[in-house]
Coordinates of C-alpha atoms in Angstrom, one line a residue:
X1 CA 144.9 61.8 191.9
X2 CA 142.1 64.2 190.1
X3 CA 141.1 64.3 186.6
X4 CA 141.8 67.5 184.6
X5 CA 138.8 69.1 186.1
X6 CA 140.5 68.1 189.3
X7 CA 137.4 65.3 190.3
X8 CA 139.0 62.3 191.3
X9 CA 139.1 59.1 189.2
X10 CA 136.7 56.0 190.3
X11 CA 137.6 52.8 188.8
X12 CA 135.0 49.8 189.3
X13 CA 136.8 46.0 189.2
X14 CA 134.8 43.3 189.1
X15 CA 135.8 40.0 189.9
X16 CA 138.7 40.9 192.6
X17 CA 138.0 37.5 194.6
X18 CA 141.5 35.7 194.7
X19 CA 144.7 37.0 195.2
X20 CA 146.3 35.1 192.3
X21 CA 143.9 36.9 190.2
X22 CA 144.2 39.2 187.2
X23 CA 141.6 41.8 188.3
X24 CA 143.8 42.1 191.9
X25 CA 147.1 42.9 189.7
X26 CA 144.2 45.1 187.5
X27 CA 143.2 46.9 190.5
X28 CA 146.5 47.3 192.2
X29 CA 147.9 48.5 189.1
X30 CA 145.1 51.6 188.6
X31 CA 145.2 52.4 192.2
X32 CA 149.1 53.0 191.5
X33 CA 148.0 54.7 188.2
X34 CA 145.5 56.9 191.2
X35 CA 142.5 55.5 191.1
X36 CA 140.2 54.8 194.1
X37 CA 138.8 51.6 193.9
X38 CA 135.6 50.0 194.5
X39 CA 135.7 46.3 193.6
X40 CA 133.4 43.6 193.6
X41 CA 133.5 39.8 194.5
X42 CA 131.4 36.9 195.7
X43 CA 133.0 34.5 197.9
X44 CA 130.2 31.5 197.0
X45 CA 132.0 31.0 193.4
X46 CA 135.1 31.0 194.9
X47 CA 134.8 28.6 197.2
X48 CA 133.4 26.4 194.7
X49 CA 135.8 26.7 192.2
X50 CA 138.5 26.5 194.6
X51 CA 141.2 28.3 192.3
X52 CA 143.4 28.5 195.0
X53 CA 141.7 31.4 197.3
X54 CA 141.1 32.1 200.3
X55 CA 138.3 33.9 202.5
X56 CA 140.7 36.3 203.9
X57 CA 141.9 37.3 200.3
X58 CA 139.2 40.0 199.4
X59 CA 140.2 41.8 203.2
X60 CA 143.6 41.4 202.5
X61 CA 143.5 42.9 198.9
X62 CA 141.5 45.8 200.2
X63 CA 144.1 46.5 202.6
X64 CA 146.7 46.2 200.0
X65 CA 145.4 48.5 197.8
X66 CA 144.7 50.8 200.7
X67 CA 148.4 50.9 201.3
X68 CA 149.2 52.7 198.7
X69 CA 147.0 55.9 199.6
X70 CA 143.5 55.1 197.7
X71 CA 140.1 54.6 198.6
X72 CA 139.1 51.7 198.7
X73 CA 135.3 49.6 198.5
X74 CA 134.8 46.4 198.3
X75 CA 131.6 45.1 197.6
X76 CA 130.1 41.3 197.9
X77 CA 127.5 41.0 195.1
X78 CA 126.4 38.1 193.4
X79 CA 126.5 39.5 189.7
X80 CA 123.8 36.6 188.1
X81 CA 121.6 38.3 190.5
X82 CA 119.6 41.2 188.4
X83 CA 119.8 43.7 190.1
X84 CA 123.5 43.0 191.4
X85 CA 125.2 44.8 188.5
X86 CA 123.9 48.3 189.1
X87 CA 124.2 47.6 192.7
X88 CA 127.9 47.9 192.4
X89 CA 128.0 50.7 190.6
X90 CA 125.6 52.6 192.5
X91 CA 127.3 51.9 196.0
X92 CA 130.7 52.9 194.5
X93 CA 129.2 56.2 193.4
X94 CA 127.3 56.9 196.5
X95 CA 130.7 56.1 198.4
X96 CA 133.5 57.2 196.0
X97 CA 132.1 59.3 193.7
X98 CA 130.9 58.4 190.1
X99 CA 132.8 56.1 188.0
X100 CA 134.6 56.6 185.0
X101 CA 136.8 53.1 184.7
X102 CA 135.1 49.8 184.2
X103 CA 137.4 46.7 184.2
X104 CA 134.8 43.2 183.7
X105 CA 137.2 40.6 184.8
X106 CA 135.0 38.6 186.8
X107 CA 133.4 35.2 184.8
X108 CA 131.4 31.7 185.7
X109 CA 133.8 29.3 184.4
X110 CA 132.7 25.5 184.6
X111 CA 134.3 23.3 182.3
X112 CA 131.2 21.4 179.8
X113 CA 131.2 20.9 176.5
X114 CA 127.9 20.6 174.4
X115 CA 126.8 17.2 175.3
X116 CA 127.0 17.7 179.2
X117 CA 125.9 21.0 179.7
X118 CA 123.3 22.0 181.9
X119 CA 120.7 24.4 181.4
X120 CA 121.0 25.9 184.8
X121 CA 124.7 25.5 183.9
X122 CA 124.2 27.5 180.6
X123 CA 121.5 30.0 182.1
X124 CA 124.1 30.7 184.5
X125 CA 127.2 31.5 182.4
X126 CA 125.0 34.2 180.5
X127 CA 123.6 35.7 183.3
X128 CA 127.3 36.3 184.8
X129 CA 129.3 36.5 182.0
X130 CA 126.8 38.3 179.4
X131 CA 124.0 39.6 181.0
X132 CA 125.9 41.6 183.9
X133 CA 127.9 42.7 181.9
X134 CA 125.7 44.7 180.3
X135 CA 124.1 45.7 183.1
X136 CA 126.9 46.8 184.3
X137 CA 128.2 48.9 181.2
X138 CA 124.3 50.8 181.2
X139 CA 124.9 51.9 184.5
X140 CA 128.0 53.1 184.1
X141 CA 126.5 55.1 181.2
X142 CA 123.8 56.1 183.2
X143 CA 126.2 58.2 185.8
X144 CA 129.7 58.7 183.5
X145 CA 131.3 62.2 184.7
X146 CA 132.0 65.1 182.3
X147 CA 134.8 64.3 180.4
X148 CA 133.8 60.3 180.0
X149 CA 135.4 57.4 181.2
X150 CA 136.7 53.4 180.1
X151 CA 135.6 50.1 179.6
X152 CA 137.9 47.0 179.5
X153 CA 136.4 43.7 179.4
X154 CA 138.2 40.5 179.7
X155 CA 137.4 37.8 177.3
X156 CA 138.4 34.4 176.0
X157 CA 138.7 32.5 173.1
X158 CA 138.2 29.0 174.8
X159 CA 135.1 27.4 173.5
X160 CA 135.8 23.4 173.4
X161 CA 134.8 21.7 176.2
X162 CA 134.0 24.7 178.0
X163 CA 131.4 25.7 175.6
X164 CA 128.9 28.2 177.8
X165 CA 132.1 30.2 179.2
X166 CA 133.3 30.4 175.2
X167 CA 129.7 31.2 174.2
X168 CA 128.8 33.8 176.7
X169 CA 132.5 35.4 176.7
X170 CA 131.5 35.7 172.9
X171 CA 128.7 37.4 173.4
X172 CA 129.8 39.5 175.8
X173 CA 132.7 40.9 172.9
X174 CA 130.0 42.0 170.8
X175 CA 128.3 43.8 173.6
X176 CA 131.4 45.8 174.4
X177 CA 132.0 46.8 170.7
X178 CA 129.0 48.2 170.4
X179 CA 129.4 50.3 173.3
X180 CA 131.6 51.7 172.1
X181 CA 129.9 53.1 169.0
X182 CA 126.6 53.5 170.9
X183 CA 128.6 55.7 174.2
X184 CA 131.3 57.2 172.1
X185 CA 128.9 60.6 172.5
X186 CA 129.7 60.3 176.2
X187 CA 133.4 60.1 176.0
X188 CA 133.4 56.7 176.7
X189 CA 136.1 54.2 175.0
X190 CA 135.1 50.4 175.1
X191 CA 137.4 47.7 174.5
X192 CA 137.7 43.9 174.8
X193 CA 141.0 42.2 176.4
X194 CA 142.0 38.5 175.5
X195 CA 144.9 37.8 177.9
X196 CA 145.4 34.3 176.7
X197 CA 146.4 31.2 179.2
X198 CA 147.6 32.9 182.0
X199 CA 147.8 30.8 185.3
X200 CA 145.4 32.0 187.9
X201 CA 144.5 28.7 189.5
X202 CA 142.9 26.9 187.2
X203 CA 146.2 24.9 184.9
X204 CA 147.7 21.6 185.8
X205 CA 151.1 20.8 185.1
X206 CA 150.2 19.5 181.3
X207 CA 147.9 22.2 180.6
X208 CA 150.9 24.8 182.2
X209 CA 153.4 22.7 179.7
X210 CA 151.0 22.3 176.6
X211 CA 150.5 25.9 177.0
X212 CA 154.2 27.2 177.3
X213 CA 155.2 24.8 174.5
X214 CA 153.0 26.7 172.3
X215 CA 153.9 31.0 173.5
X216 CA 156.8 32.5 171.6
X217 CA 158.2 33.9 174.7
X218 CA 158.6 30.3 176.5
X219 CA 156.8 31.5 178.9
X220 CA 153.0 32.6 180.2
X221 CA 151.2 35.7 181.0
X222 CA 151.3 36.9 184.1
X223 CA 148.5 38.7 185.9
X224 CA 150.8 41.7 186.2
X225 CA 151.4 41.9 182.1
X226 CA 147.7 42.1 182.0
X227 CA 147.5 44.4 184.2
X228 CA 150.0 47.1 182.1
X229 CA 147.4 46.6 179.3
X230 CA 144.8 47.9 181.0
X231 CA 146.3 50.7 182.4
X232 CA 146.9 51.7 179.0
X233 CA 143.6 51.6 178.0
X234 CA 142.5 53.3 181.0
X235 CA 144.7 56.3 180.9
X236 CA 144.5 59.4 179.3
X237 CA 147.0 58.3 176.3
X238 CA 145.0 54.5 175.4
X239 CA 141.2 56.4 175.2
X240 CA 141.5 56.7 171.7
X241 CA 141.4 52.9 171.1
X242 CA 138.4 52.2 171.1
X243 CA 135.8 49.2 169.6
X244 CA 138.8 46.7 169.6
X245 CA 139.5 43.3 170.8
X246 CA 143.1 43.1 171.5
X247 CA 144.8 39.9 171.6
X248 CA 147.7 40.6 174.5
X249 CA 149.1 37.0 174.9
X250 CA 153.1 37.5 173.9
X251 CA 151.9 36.1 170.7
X252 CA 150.0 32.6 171.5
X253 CA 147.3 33.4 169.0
X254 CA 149.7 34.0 166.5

């Protein structure tokens, strides 16, 4: 599918690792919507997190979403690297074309509170969760088509013991904000995306029943509700939400 001056649309996905995921339901959902998709993972975090992956899954997402008639990139960079973030962007405009969706759902997520974090542990977080994303909205900037483009950024509000992924997921909403203000001029909408608890690997069973006991619906996200958000705010119809974070957790904020 083209845009309305019939280029075709480009969406970037970081963070497309595991197949239980949000960013594969995000990615499968805009490739639906007619996106091609370039999307980026590294396969070191995953193993170490061990969320429930596999080494197969970024292959056999990027056959998925190649099943449905869309170009498709993957690209293994290691985002706390400097100059990984542009390196995404730039391969999936030399390859697809230039960009106009960004979707930041990838993280560093180690569970430490204040007494027992590291500083590597801490250096780390902000140079995933903060810094490349940053890096990663100024190069989208620096190449955005005619007729401007998205960002959607995945936050948290999880702070207590797991303090540096709460701090730099903080930081990170005030980054997106003021893109949006400061690339408004290029037709670019910027929002922040809290999806609440949704299980992508990471709940036990009393995490998974503390967490259900507390949503309104009686149940939790899914990856695939998350998904429907963003292709909102991708589309045509959602650019003119812009500087917000949206809380769309069926209510467990509330």
């Amino acid at each position: 599918m083209a845009d309305q001056n019939n280029q075709p649309r480009i969406a970037c996905v970081t963070g497309v690792g595991r197949r239980n995921g949000i960013a594969r339901a995000v990615a499968l959902r805009l490739a639906h919507d007619g996106f091609d998709i370039a999307f980026n993972y590294w396969a070191p975090y995953e193993e170490r997190m061990s969320l429930g992956g596999s080494p197969a899954d970024p292959a056999d997402i990027a056959d998925e979403l190649r099943a449905t008639g869309r170009r498709v990139l993957p690209i293994e960079a290691d985002l706390a690297h400097p100059s990984g973030p542009a390196s995404v962007i730039e391969r999936a405009t030399a390859e697809l074309g230039p960009v106009s969706t960004l979707v930041l759902a990838h993280s560093e997520s180690v569970d430490s509170g204040i007494l027992d974090t590291t500083i590597e542990s801490f250096d780390r977080h902000f140079a995933v969760n903060t810094r490349a994303a940053w890096l990663l909205i100024r190069a989208l900037a620096e190449q955005i088509p005619h007729g401007g483009g998205s960002i959607i950024a995945l936050t948290s509000d999880h702070v207590v013991d797991n303090m540096p992924y709460g701090a730099s997921k903080g930081a990170l909403d005030r980054i997106v904000i003021a893109a949006a203000r400061e690339l408004g001029g290029l037709g670019i909408s910027s929002n922040v995306l809290n999806p609440g608890p949704v299980d992508t690997g990471w709940m036990n069973d009393e995490i998974r029943a503390s967490a259900i006991d507390r949503q309104p619906t009686g149940r939790l996200g899914t990856p695939d509700d998350i998904a429907g958000v963003v292709s909102f705010l991708a589309s045509p119809e959602g650019r003119w939400v812009s500087g917000q974070l949206i809380k769309a957790d069926g209510g467990f904020s509330v």
